Amino acid sequence: MRTLKKEYLLHLMLIPGVIVTLIYAYGPMAGLVMAFQQFEPLSGFFKSKFVGFDNFRYVFQLPDFGQVLWNTVIISIFKMVLFLVVPLILALLLNEVTKQWFSRIVQSAIFLPFFLSWTVLGGIIIELFSLNGAVNGLISSIGFKPIMFMLDNQWFRGIIIGSDVWKGMGYNMIVMLAVIIGINSTLYEAAEIDGAGRWKQMIHITLPSMAPILILLAVLSLGSILNAGFEQILIMYNPTVYEGADVIDTFVYRLGMFSQQFGPAAAVGLFKSVISLILVSSTYYAAYKYNGYRIF
Amino acid sequence: MRHKQSISRKLFIVFNTLLLALITVLSVIPFIHLLSISLSSNTAASAGEVRLWPVGFSFDSYVYLGEKVEFFRSLWVSVKRVVLGTIVNLFLVFITAYPLSKSNDRFKFRTPYVWFFAITMFFGGGLIPTYILVKNTGLIDSIWALILPGALNVWNMVLMLNFFRSIPKELDEAATIDGAGHWIILWKIYLPVSLPSIATIGLFTIVGHWNAWFDGILYLNSPDKYPLQTYLSTLIMSMNAQMSSISIEQIKAMENLSEKTLKTAQIFMGALPIMIVYPFLQKYFVKGIIVGSVKE
C-alpha cells in the first residue's frame, strides 16, 4: 500500500515534463504527416490533401537540391575533422606548458567564443572580412588586392568552417585536456627512466591513452553530419554565396517560411531527420559497444 | 631527473610559449577590434581605418545607444526571457530528474518514461512542423513561444539525474523511516545538496536563453517584442544584405551610410554580460563537461 502511494507521487512529478514533451517534441513529430500532404495552414493537418510522396519527388528534382546536400556534407566533414585535429594539437601543446597561470590564460582566451552567440560572432566576422574591414586593410597594406571574402563561394565556405572552429574548439580542447591530466603519471616516470624524451612520451603514452576519447568524439560527431551549422550560416550568408554555403537547414527555412511551401519543406526536414536518426543511433550503438558509453 | 634539459627541449618551450601566446592574442583581437570601432568616430570607422585602437576616440555611439528605444526595449525582453525561462527550465529539470533517478525496483514505470524522453534526443519533427505547432498552440508573438518549446532540456535533465544518483541512498532511507514522502525528500534533502549542480545547469540555461536569437525571428512578428539577440541579428543581417549588392562602389557607399559605430556598440553590449560572468561560466562549464563526457 505504502509503495503504491509513493509511486503515485513519482508519476505526479513527471506530469509537467511529460506534457511539455508531448506537445512540443511529439507534436511536431506527428506534424511530419504534412510531408505527405499538400499542406495548407488554413486547412490544417486533418483537411489538407494527401499526395503520397509527391513532395519528396518535387524537392529531389529541384536543381539546387543536389548542391545543397553536397554543401551540407562537405562543410560538416571539414568541421568534424578540424574539431578533432585542432583541439588535439592545442591540448597537446598546452600539456607541455609548465606555468599554470599561462596555461589558464590561453585556455580562457580560446574557450571564450564558445559562450557567445552567433549574432555577436557573426557580426564580428562580417566586420572583419567585409570589403573595407580590417583583414582587407592588412591585405592591401602589404600590397595585395582586397578579397571579397563574404561574396566569394570558396572563401565564404572557408570562413564558415574557420569561424565555427574558432567558436567551438575550446570545448573539445577542455575535454581532451581533462583526459590528458587523468593519465597515470607513473607511466611517464617509467618512460623517463627508460630514457624516452618528451616527444617519445607523447607518441607512446599520451596519444594511445587518448585513443578512446578521440574515437568516441569522432563517432559521436558522425551523427550530426547533416547539421552544418544553421544559425551560423543563416546570419552570415547572402544570396551570392548560396551556391557554396546553402545547407539543408537554411534551404528548408527559406522553402518553408519564405516560399510558404510547407509540404516540400517538411519533406526535406523528414528526409534529414530520418538519415540523422539512423546515423545517430548506429554511432551511439558503436560508441556503447566500443567504449561502454551511455547517455542514461 | 628533469633538471638537465636539452637544447632542443629549451627551444621547444620557447617556440611553444610563443605559439600559444600568438593564438591567445589572435583569439582576443576580434573583440578588441569590435570595441575599438565602437569607440571611434563614425567617419574613421566607416572608412575602415580602425584597427586595434580607436581612431578619433568618442563615446558618441554609447551616448546615442543610451537614447535608443529599440535597444532598451529588447534588453528588457531579454531580461524577462532569461528570468522566466531559467525558472521554468530549472523547475522542470529538477522535478523530472528525481523520479527517473530512482532504481527500477523503486519506480516500476521508470523505463518507459526514460524511453519517452530519450527518443526526443534522437528524433525531432524539424523546423517547419514545430513552427506550425507553436502557431497552432497560439504562442506566436508571445514571450512563451521562446520558453515553452524548449522548456524541458533533456540533456540537462540527464546531467541532474546523474547527480541525483550520486546522492547516498542512506539519506533517502533515513528520511523515509522518519516518515518523509518523496515530495519532502525532494525539496528538503535533494534541493540543498544539489545546489552546485543546479547552479551549473542554471548557468547553461541563462547563457542559452541570453544567446538564443533565431526562435525570436521565427515566432515573433512584431520587432518590439524581440529579445536583444534577435534585435541584433536583424542589424547584422541587414548589414550583410547590403554587402551582396552588385558593384564594389555600391558596397562602399552603403558601408559609408551605415552607422557602423552604433552597430558595433550594440553588438559589444550583447556580448558584455557573458564576458562579465565568463569566469564563473568557465569554472562551472569545465565541471559540467567533465561530468557529462568523461563519466563512467
mmCIF file with all atom_site columns, N, CA, C and O in Angstrom, chain A residues 34-80:
data_model
loop_
_atom_site.group_PDB
_atom_site.id
_atom_site.type_symbol
_atom_site.label_atom_id
_atom_site.label_alt_id
_atom_site.label_comp_id
_atom_site.label_asym_id
_atom_site.label_entity_id
_atom_site.label_seq_id
_atom_site.pdbx_PDB_ins_code
_atom_site.Cartn_x
_atom_site.Cartn_y
_atom_site.Cartn_z
_atom_site.occupancy
_atom_site.B_iso_or_equiv
_atom_site.pdbx_formal_charge
_atom_site.auth_seq_id
_atom_site.auth_comp_id
_atom_site.auth_asym_id
_atom_site.auth_atom_id
_atom_site.pdbx_PDB_model_num
ATOM 1   N N  . MET A 1 34 ? 2.569  16.208 -42.563 1.00 0.00 ? 34 MET A N  1
ATOM 2   C CA . MET A 1 34 ? 2.434  17.219 -43.613 1.00 0.00 ? 34 MET A CA 1
ATOM 3   C C  . MET A 1 34 ? 3.421  17.016 -44.758 1.00 0.00 ? 34 MET A C  1
ATOM 4   O O  . MET A 1 34 ? 3.223  17.527 -45.855 1.00 0.00 ? 34 MET A O  1
ATOM 5   N N  . ALA A 1 35 ? 4.474  16.245 -44.511 1.00 0.00 ? 35 ALA A N  1
ATOM 6   C CA . ALA A 1 35 ? 5.412  15.946 -45.592 1.00 0.00 ? 35 ALA A CA 1
ATOM 7   C C  . ALA A 1 35 ? 4.729  15.159 -46.712 1.00 0.00 ? 35 ALA A C  1
ATOM 8   O O  . ALA A 1 35 ? 5.194  15.139 -47.842 1.00 0.00 ? 35 ALA A O  1
ATOM 9   N N  . PHE A 1 36 ? 3.614  14.507 -46.365 1.00 0.00 ? 36 PHE A N  1
ATOM 10  C CA . PHE A 1 36 ? 2.893  13.708 -47.360 1.00 0.00 ? 36 PHE A CA 1
ATOM 11  C C  . PHE A 1 36 ? 1.612  14.400 -47.792 1.00 0.00 ? 36 PHE A C  1
ATOM 12  O O  . PHE A 1 36 ? 0.737  13.795 -48.384 1.00 0.00 ? 36 PHE A O  1
ATOM 13  N N  . GLN A 1 37 ? 1.496  15.682 -47.443 1.00 0.00 ? 37 GLN A N  1
ATOM 14  C CA . GLN A 1 37 ? 0.259  16.404 -47.765 1.00 0.00 ? 37 GLN A CA 1
ATOM 15  C C  . GLN A 1 37 ? 0.555  17.624 -48.628 1.00 0.00 ? 37 GLN A C  1
ATOM 16  O O  . GLN A 1 37 ? 1.676  18.138 -48.642 1.00 0.00 ? 37 GLN A O  1
ATOM 17  N N  . GLN A 1 38 ? -0.476 18.059 -49.306 1.00 0.00 ? 38 GLN A N  1
ATOM 18  C CA . GLN A 1 38 ? -0.397 19.378 -49.912 1.00 0.00 ? 38 GLN A CA 1
ATOM 19  C C  . GLN A 1 38 ? -0.900 20.330 -48.832 1.00 0.00 ? 38 GLN A C  1
ATOM 20  O O  . GLN A 1 38 ? -2.065 20.724 -48.802 1.00 0.00 ? 38 GLN A O  1
ATOM 21  N N  . PHE A 1 39 ? 0.016  20.673 -47.912 1.00 0.00 ? 39 PHE A N  1
ATOM 22  C CA . PHE A 1 39 ? -0.403 21.289 -46.659 1.00 0.00 ? 39 PHE A CA 1
ATOM 23  C C  . PHE A 1 39 ? -0.819 22.748 -46.836 1.00 0.00 ? 39 PHE A C  1
ATOM 24  O O  . PHE A 1 39 ? -0.079 23.565 -47.385 1.00 0.00 ? 39 PHE A O  1
ATOM 25  N N  . GLU A 1 40 ? -2.017 23.056 -46.357 1.00 0.00 ? 40 GLU A N  1
ATOM 26  C CA . GLU A 1 40 ? -2.492 24.442 -46.321 1.00 0.00 ? 40 GLU A CA 1
ATOM 27  C C  . GLU A 1 40 ? -2.673 24.816 -44.855 1.00 0.00 ? 40 GLU A C  1
ATOM 28  O O  . GLU A 1 40 ? -3.407 24.140 -44.144 1.00 0.00 ? 40 GLU A O  1
ATOM 29  N N  . PRO A 1 41 ? -2.022 25.896 -44.407 1.00 0.00 ? 41 PRO A N  1
ATOM 30  C CA . PRO A 1 41 ? -2.140 26.264 -42.992 1.00 0.00 ? 41 PRO A CA 1
ATOM 31  C C  . PRO A 1 41 ? -3.593 26.420 -42.537 1.00 0.00 ? 41 PRO A C  1
ATOM 32  O O  . PRO A 1 41 ? -3.941 26.060 -41.415 1.00 0.00 ? 41 PRO A O  1
ATOM 33  N N  . LEU A 1 42 ? -4.438 26.922 -43.412 1.00 0.00 ? 42 LEU A N  1
ATOM 34  C CA . LEU A 1 42 ? -5.825 27.158 -43.013 1.00 0.00 ? 42 LEU A CA 1
ATOM 35  C C  . LEU A 1 42 ? -6.601 25.855 -42.868 1.00 0.00 ? 42 LEU A C  1
ATOM 36  O O  . LEU A 1 42 ? -7.492 25.741 -42.025 1.00 0.00 ? 42 LEU A O  1
ATOM 37  N N  . SER A 1 43 ? -6.278 24.860 -43.690 1.00 0.00 ? 43 SER A N  1
ATOM 38  C CA . SER A 1 43 ? -6.998 23.587 -43.588 1.00 0.00 ? 43 SER A CA 1
ATOM 39  C C  . SER A 1 43 ? -6.445 22.740 -42.457 1.00 0.00 ? 43 SER A C  1
ATOM 40  O O  . SER A 1 43 ? -7.168 21.937 -41.866 1.00 0.00 ? 43 SER A O  1
ATOM 41  N N  . GLY A 1 44 ? -5.143 22.886 -42.148 1.00 0.00 ? 44 GLY A N  1
ATOM 42  C CA . GLY A 1 44 ? -4.557 22.110 -41.068 1.00 0.00 ? 44 GLY A CA 1
ATOM 43  C C  . GLY A 1 44 ? -4.251 20.679 -41.488 1.00 0.00 ? 44 GLY A C  1
ATOM 44  O O  . GLY A 1 44 ? -4.410 20.305 -42.648 1.00 0.00 ? 44 GLY A O  1
ATOM 45  N N  . PHE A 1 45 ? -3.789 19.895 -40.464 1.00 0.00 ? 45 PHE A N  1
ATOM 46  C CA . PHE A 1 45 ? -3.345 18.533 -40.768 1.00 0.00 ? 45 PHE A CA 1
ATOM 47  C C  . PHE A 1 45 ? -4.504 17.632 -41.204 1.00 0.00 ? 45 PHE A C  1
ATOM 48  O O  . PHE A 1 45 ? -4.330 16.690 -41.948 1.00 0.00 ? 45 PHE A O  1
ATOM 49  N N  . PHE A 1 46 ? -5.708 17.941 -40.719 1.00 0.00 ? 46 PHE A N  1
ATOM 50  C CA . PHE A 1 46 ? -6.798 16.996 -40.937 1.00 0.00 ? 46 PHE A CA 1
ATOM 51  C C  . PHE A 1 46 ? -7.498 17.195 -42.268 1.00 0.00 ? 46 PHE A C  1
ATOM 52  O O  . PHE A 1 46 ? -8.035 16.264 -42.835 1.00 0.00 ? 46 PHE A O  1
ATOM 53  N N  . LYS A 1 47 ? -7.487 18.422 -42.777 1.00 0.00 ? 47 LYS A N  1
ATOM 54  C CA . LYS A 1 47 ? -8.232 18.659 -44.011 1.00 0.00 ? 47 LYS A CA 1
ATOM 55  C C  . LYS A 1 47 ? -7.349 18.788 -45.243 1.00 0.00 ? 47 LYS A C  1
ATOM 56  O O  . LYS A 1 47 ? -7.831 18.785 -46.365 1.00 0.00 ? 47 LYS A O  1
ATOM 57  N N  . SER A 1 48 ? -6.012 18.932 -45.042 1.00 0.00 ? 48 SER A N  1
ATOM 58  C CA . SER A 1 48 ? -5.132 19.038 -46.193 1.00 0.00 ? 48 SER A CA 1
ATOM 59  C C  . SER A 1 48 ? -5.116 17.725 -46.979 1.00 0.00 ? 48 SER A C  1
ATOM 60  O O  . SER A 1 48 ? -5.270 16.650 -46.414 1.00 0.00 ? 48 SER A O  1
ATOM 61  N N  . LYS A 1 49 ? -4.928 17.857 -48.302 1.00 0.00 ? 49 LYS A N  1
ATOM 62  C CA . LYS A 1 49 ? -4.996 16.671 -49.175 1.00 0.00 ? 49 LYS A CA 1
ATOM 63  C C  . LYS A 1 49 ? -3.716 15.847 -49.092 1.00 0.00 ? 49 LYS A C  1
ATOM 64  O O  . LYS A 1 49 ? -2.628 16.403 -49.092 1.00 0.00 ? 49 LYS A O  1
ATOM 65  N N  . PHE A 1 50 ? -3.866 14.529 -49.030 1.00 0.00 ? 50 PHE A N  1
ATOM 66  C CA . PHE A 1 50 ? -2.691 13.657 -49.044 1.00 0.00 ? 50 PHE A CA 1
ATOM 67  C C  . PHE A 1 50 ? -2.190 13.482 -50.474 1.00 0.00 ? 50 PHE A C  1
ATOM 68  O O  . PHE A 1 50 ? -2.981 13.271 -51.400 1.00 0.00 ? 50 PHE A O  1
ATOM 69  N N  . VAL A 1 51 ? -0.880 13.575 -50.647 1.00 0.00 ? 51 VAL A N  1
ATOM 70  C CA . VAL A 1 51 ? -0.335 13.480 -52.004 1.00 0.00 ? 51 VAL A CA 1
ATOM 71  C C  . VAL A 1 51 ? 0.756  12.409 -52.109 1.00 0.00 ? 51 VAL A C  1
ATOM 72  O O  . VAL A 1 51 ? 1.535  12.396 -53.054 1.00 0.00 ? 51 VAL A O  1
ATOM 73  N N  . GLY A 1 52 ? 0.825  11.508 -51.117 1.00 0.00 ? 52 GLY A N  1
ATOM 74  C CA . GLY A 1 52 ? 1.836  10.456 -51.166 1.00 0.00 ? 52 GLY A CA 1
ATOM 75  C C  . GLY A 1 52 ? 3.241  11.035 -51.123 1.00 0.00 ? 52 GLY A C  1
ATOM 76  O O  . GLY A 1 52 ? 3.519  11.918 -50.307 1.00 0.00 ? 52 GLY A O  1
ATOM 77  N N  . PHE A 1 53 ? 4.108  10.560 -52.001 1.00 0.00 ? 53 PHE A N  1
ATOM 78  C CA . PHE A 1 53 ? 5.496  11.005 -51.990 1.00 0.00 ? 53 PHE A CA 1
ATOM 79  C C  . PHE A 1 53 ? 5.761  12.165 -52.955 1.00 0.00 ? 53 PHE A C  1
ATOM 80  O O  . PHE A 1 53 ? 6.908  12.437 -53.280 1.00 0.00 ? 53 PHE A O  1
ATOM 81  N N  . ASP A 1 54 ? 4.695  12.839 -53.398 1.00 0.00 ? 54 ASP A N  1
ATOM 82  C CA . ASP A 1 54 ? 4.862  13.922 -54.369 1.00 0.00 ? 54 ASP A CA 1
ATOM 83  C C  . ASP A 1 54 ? 5.836  15.001 -53.902 1.00 0.00 ? 54 ASP A C  1
ATOM 84  O O  . ASP A 1 54 ? 6.651  15.485 -54.676 1.00 0.00 ? 54 ASP A O  1
ATOM 85  N N  . ASN A 1 55 ? 5.737  15.369 -52.591 1.00 0.00 ? 55 ASN A N  1
ATOM 86  C CA . ASN A 1 55 ? 6.612  16.419 -52.080 1.00 0.00 ? 55 ASN A CA 1
ATOM 87  C C  . ASN A 1 55 ? 8.077  16.022 -52.198 1.00 0.00 ? 55 ASN A C  1
ATOM 88  O O  . ASN A 1 55 ? 8.924  16.848 -52.526 1.00 0.00 ? 55 ASN A O  1
ATOM 89  N N  . PHE A 1 56 ? 8.353  14.750 -51.883 1.00 0.00 ? 56 PHE A N  1
ATOM 90  C CA . PHE A 1 56 ? 9.741  14.274 -51.956 1.00 0.00 ? 56 PHE A CA 1
ATOM 91  C C  . PHE A 1 56 ? 10.226 14.319 -53.399 1.00 0.00 ? 56 PHE A C  1
ATOM 92  O O  . PHE A 1 56 ? 11.321 14.776 -53.685 1.00 0.00 ? 56 PHE A O  1
ATOM 93  N N  . ARG A 1 57 ? 9.373  13.813 -54.306 1.00 0.00 ? 57 ARG A N  1
ATOM 94  C CA . ARG A 1 57 ? 9.741  13.812 -55.725 1.00 0.00 ? 57 ARG A CA 1
ATOM 95  C C  . ARG A 1 57 ? 10.009 15.244 -56.192 1.00 0.00 ? 57 ARG A C  1
ATOM 96  O O  . ARG A 1 57 ? 10.995 15.529 -56.859 1.00 0.00 ? 57 ARG A O  1
ATOM 97  N N  . TYR A 1 58 ? 9.119  16.161 -55.761 1.00 0.00 ? 58 TYR A N  1
ATOM 98  C CA . TYR A 1 58 ? 9.256  17.559 -56.156 1.00 0.00 ? 58 TYR A CA 1
ATOM 99  C C  . TYR A 1 58 ? 10.590 18.138 -55.681 1.00 0.00 ? 58 TYR A C  1
ATOM 100 O O  . TYR A 1 58 ? 11.323 18.771 -56.449 1.00 0.00 ? 58 TYR A O  1
ATOM 101 N N  . VAL A 1 59 ? 10.931 17.912 -54.411 1.00 0.00 ? 59 VAL A N  1
ATOM 102 C CA . VAL A 1 59 ? 12.147 18.520 -53.873 1.00 0.00 ? 59 VAL A CA 1
ATOM 103 C C  . VAL A 1 59 ? 13.396 17.903 -54.476 1.00 0.00 ? 59 VAL A C  1
ATOM 104 O O  . VAL A 1 59 ? 14.341 18.614 -54.800 1.00 0.00 ? 59 VAL A O  1
ATOM 105 N N  . PHE A 1 60 ? 13.385 16.581 -54.610 1.00 0.00 ? 60 PHE A N  1
ATOM 106 C CA . PHE A 1 60 ? 14.598 15.916 -55.088 1.00 0.00 ? 60 PHE A CA 1
ATOM 107 C C  . PHE A 1 60 ? 14.940 16.318 -56.518 1.00 0.00 ? 60 PHE A C  1
ATOM 108 O O  . PHE A 1 60 ? 16.097 16.249 -56.919 1.00 0.00 ? 60 PHE A O  1
ATOM 109 N N  . GLN A 1 61 ? 13.925 16.723 -57.294 1.00 0.00 ? 61 GLN A N  1
ATOM 110 C CA . GLN A 1 61 ? 14.270 17.119 -58.660 1.00 0.00 ? 61 GLN A CA 1
ATOM 111 C C  . GLN A 1 61 ? 14.545 18.631 -58.779 1.00 0.00 ? 61 GLN A C  1
ATOM 112 O O  . GLN A 1 61 ? 14.882 19.112 -59.852 1.00 0.00 ? 61 GLN A O  1
ATOM 113 N N  . LEU A 1 62 ? 14.439 19.373 -57.643 1.00 0.00 ? 62 LEU A N  1
ATOM 114 C CA . LEU A 1 62 ? 14.804 20.797 -57.703 1.00 0.00 ? 62 LEU A CA 1
ATOM 115 C C  . LEU A 1 62 ? 16.287 20.932 -58.062 1.00 0.00 ? 62 LEU A C  1
ATOM 116 O O  . LEU A 1 62 ? 17.113 20.195 -57.542 1.00 0.00 ? 62 LEU A O  1
ATOM 117 N N  . PRO A 1 63 ? 16.621 21.866 -58.974 1.00 0.00 ? 63 PRO A N  1
ATOM 118 C CA . PRO A 1 63 ? 18.017 21.953 -59.428 1.00 0.00 ? 63 PRO A CA 1
ATOM 119 C C  . PRO A 1 63 ? 19.023 22.195 -58.299 1.00 0.00 ? 63 PRO A C  1
ATOM 120 O O  . PRO A 1 63 ? 20.146 21.708 -58.351 1.00 0.00 ? 63 PRO A O  1
ATOM 121 N N  . ASP A 1 64 ? 18.602 22.936 -57.253 1.00 0.00 ? 64 ASP A N  1
ATOM 122 C CA . ASP A 1 64 ? 19.554 23.280 -56.193 1.00 0.00 ? 64 ASP A CA 1
ATOM 123 C C  . ASP A 1 64 ? 19.788 22.156 -55.190 1.00 0.00 ? 64 ASP A C  1
ATOM 124 O O  . ASP A 1 64 ? 20.752 22.190 -54.434 1.00 0.00 ? 64 ASP A O  1
ATOM 125 N N  . PHE A 1 65 ? 18.890 21.175 -55.170 1.00 0.00 ? 65 PHE A N  1
ATOM 126 C CA . PHE A 1 65 ? 18.906 20.251 -54.037 1.00 0.00 ? 65 PHE A CA 1
ATOM 127 C C  . PHE A 1 65 ? 20.209 19.463 -53.923 1.00 0.00 ? 65 PHE A C  1
ATOM 128 O O  . PHE A 1 65 ? 20.754 19.294 -52.829 1.00 0.00 ? 65 PHE A O  1
ATOM 129 N N  . GLY A 1 66 ? 20.722 19.000 -55.053 1.00 0.00 ? 66 GLY A N  1
ATOM 130 C CA . GLY A 1 66 ? 21.974 18.242 -55.028 1.00 0.00 ? 66 GLY A CA 1
ATOM 131 C C  . GLY A 1 66 ? 23.109 19.073 -54.459 1.00 0.00 ? 66 GLY A C  1
ATOM 132 O O  . GLY A 1 66 ? 23.884 18.615 -53.606 1.00 0.00 ? 66 GLY A O  1
ATOM 133 N N  . GLN A 1 67 ? 23.175 20.339 -54.892 1.00 0.00 ? 67 GLN A N  1
ATOM 134 C CA . GLN A 1 67 ? 24.214 21.251 -54.404 1.00 0.00 ? 67 GLN A CA 1
ATOM 135 C C  . GLN A 1 67 ? 24.086 21.475 -52.900 1.00 0.00 ? 67 GLN A C  1
ATOM 136 O O  . GLN A 1 67 ? 25.078 21.471 -52.169 1.00 0.00 ? 67 GLN A O  1
ATOM 137 N N  . VAL A 1 68 ? 22.828 21.650 -52.446 1.00 0.00 ? 68 VAL A N  1
ATOM 138 C CA . VAL A 1 68 ? 22.579 21.887 -51.025 1.00 0.00 ? 68 VAL A CA 1
ATOM 139 C C  . VAL A 1 68 ? 23.066 20.697 -50.195 1.00 0.00 ? 68 VAL A C  1
ATOM 140 O O  . VAL A 1 68 ? 23.742 20.854 -49.173 1.00 0.00 ? 68 VAL A O  1
ATOM 141 N N  . LEU A 1 69 ? 22.753 19.504 -50.679 1.00 0.00 ? 69 LEU A N  1
ATOM 142 C CA . LEU A 1 69 ? 23.160 18.291 -49.975 1.00 0.00 ? 69 LEU A CA 1
ATOM 143 C C  . LEU A 1 69 ? 24.683 18.194 -49.915 1.00 0.00 ? 69 LEU A C  1
ATOM 144 O O  . LEU A 1 69 ? 25.276 17.905 -48.876 1.00 0.00 ? 69 LEU A O  1
ATOM 145 N N  . TRP A 1 70 ? 25.312 18.473 -51.061 1.00 0.00 ? 70 TRP A N  1
ATOM 146 C CA . TRP A 1 70 ? 26.768 18.428 -51.152 1.00 0.00 ? 70 TRP A CA 1
ATOM 147 C C  . TRP A 1 70 ? 27.403 19.444 -50.208 1.00 0.00 ? 70 TRP A C  1
ATOM 148 O O  . TRP A 1 70 ? 28.320 19.124 -49.455 1.00 0.00 ? 70 TRP A O  1
ATOM 149 N N  . ASN A 1 71 ? 26.887 20.688 -50.231 1.00 0.00 ? 71 ASN A N  1
ATOM 150 C CA . ASN A 1 71 ? 27.401 21.721 -49.329 1.00 0.00 ? 71 ASN A CA 1
ATOM 151 C C  . ASN A 1 71 ? 27.333 21.259 -47.879 1.00 0.00 ? 71 ASN A C  1
ATOM 152 O O  . ASN A 1 71 ? 28.279 21.423 -47.108 1.00 0.00 ? 71 ASN A O  1
ATOM 153 N N  . THR A 1 72 ? 26.163 20.708 -47.513 1.00 0.00 ? 72 THR A N  1
ATOM 154 C CA . THR A 1 72 ? 25.967 20.281 -46.133 1.00 0.00 ? 72 THR A CA 1
ATOM 155 C C  . THR A 1 72 ? 27.035 19.275 -45.736 1.00 0.00 ? 72 THR A C  1
ATOM 156 O O  . THR A 1 72 ? 27.692 19.419 -44.693 1.00 0.00 ? 72 THR A O  1
ATOM 157 N N  . VAL A 1 73 ? 27.214 18.260 -46.573 1.00 0.00 ? 73 VAL A N  1
ATOM 158 C CA . VAL A 1 73 ? 28.134 17.183 -46.216 1.00 0.00 ? 73 VAL A CA 1
ATOM 159 C C  . VAL A 1 73 ? 29.573 17.678 -46.198 1.00 0.00 ? 73 VAL A C  1
ATOM 160 O O  . VAL A 1 73 ? 30.321 17.410 -45.252 1.00 0.00 ? 73 VAL A O  1
ATOM 161 N N  . ILE A 1 74 ? 29.952 18.461 -47.204 1.00 0.00 ? 74 ILE A N  1
ATOM 162 C CA . ILE A 1 74 ? 31.359 18.873 -47.286 1.00 0.00 ? 74 ILE A CA 1
ATOM 163 C C  . ILE A 1 74 ? 31.710 19.820 -46.137 1.00 0.00 ? 74 ILE A C  1
ATOM 164 O O  . ILE A 1 74 ? 32.775 19.694 -45.501 1.00 0.00 ? 74 ILE A O  1
ATOM 165 N N  . ILE A 1 75 ? 30.801 20.751 -45.820 1.00 0.00 ? 75 ILE A N  1
ATOM 166 C CA . ILE A 1 75 ? 31.076 21.670 -44.709 1.00 0.00 ? 75 ILE A CA 1
ATOM 167 C C  . ILE A 1 75 ? 31.180 20.893 -43.398 1.00 0.00 ? 75 ILE A C  1
ATOM 168 O O  . ILE A 1 75 ? 32.101 21.095 -42.607 1.00 0.00 ? 75 ILE A O  1
ATOM 169 N N  . SER A 1 76 ? 30.249 19.942 -43.184 1.00 0.00 ? 76 SER A N  1
ATOM 170 C CA . SER A 1 76 ? 30.320 19.198 -41.916 1.00 0.00 ? 76 SER A CA 1
ATOM 171 C C  . SER A 1 76 ? 31.564 18.347 -41.826 1.00 0.00 ? 76 SER A C  1
ATOM 172 O O  . SER A 1 76 ? 32.134 18.216 -40.747 1.00 0.00 ? 76 SER A O  1
ATOM 173 N N  . ILE A 1 77 ? 31.980 17.733 -42.934 1.00 0.00 ? 77 ILE A N  1
ATOM 174 C CA . ILE A 1 77 ? 33.160 16.867 -42.857 1.00 0.00 ? 77 ILE A CA 1
ATOM 175 C C  . ILE A 1 77 ? 34.390 17.691 -42.468 1.00 0.00 ? 77 ILE A C  1
ATOM 176 O O  . ILE A 1 77 ? 35.141 17.311 -41.568 1.00 0.00 ? 77 ILE A O  1
ATOM 177 N N  . PHE A 1 78 ? 34.540 18.853 -43.098 1.00 0.00 ? 78 PHE A N  1
ATOM 178 C CA . PHE A 1 78 ? 35.663 19.717 -42.733 1.00 0.00 ? 78 PHE A CA 1
ATOM 179 C C  . PHE A 1 78 ? 35.600 20.088 -41.253 1.00 0.00 ? 78 PHE A C  1
ATOM 180 O O  . PHE A 1 78 ? 36.595 20.043 -40.537 1.00 0.00 ? 78 PHE A O  1
ATOM 181 N N  . LYS A 1 79 ? 34.396 20.466 -40.802 1.00 0.00 ? 79 LYS A N  1
ATOM 182 C CA . LYS A 1 79 ? 34.255 20.850 -39.399 1.00 0.00 ? 79 LYS A CA 1
ATOM 183 C C  . LYS A 1 79 ? 34.584 19.679 -38.480 1.00 0.00 ? 79 LYS A C  1
ATOM 184 O O  . LYS A 1 79 ? 35.286 19.841 -37.479 1.00 0.00 ? 79 LYS A O  1
ATOM 185 N N  . MET A 1 80 ? 34.081 18.483 -38.825 1.00 0.00 ? 80 MET A N  1
ATOM 186 C CA . MET A 1 80 ? 34.306 17.320 -37.967 1.00 0.00 ? 80 MET A CA 1
ATOM 187 C C  . MET A 1 80 ? 35.793 17.022 -37.811 1.00 0.00 ? 80 MET A C  1
ATOM 188 O O  . MET A 1 80 ? 36.272 16.791 -36.696 1.00 0.00 ? 80 MET A O  1
#
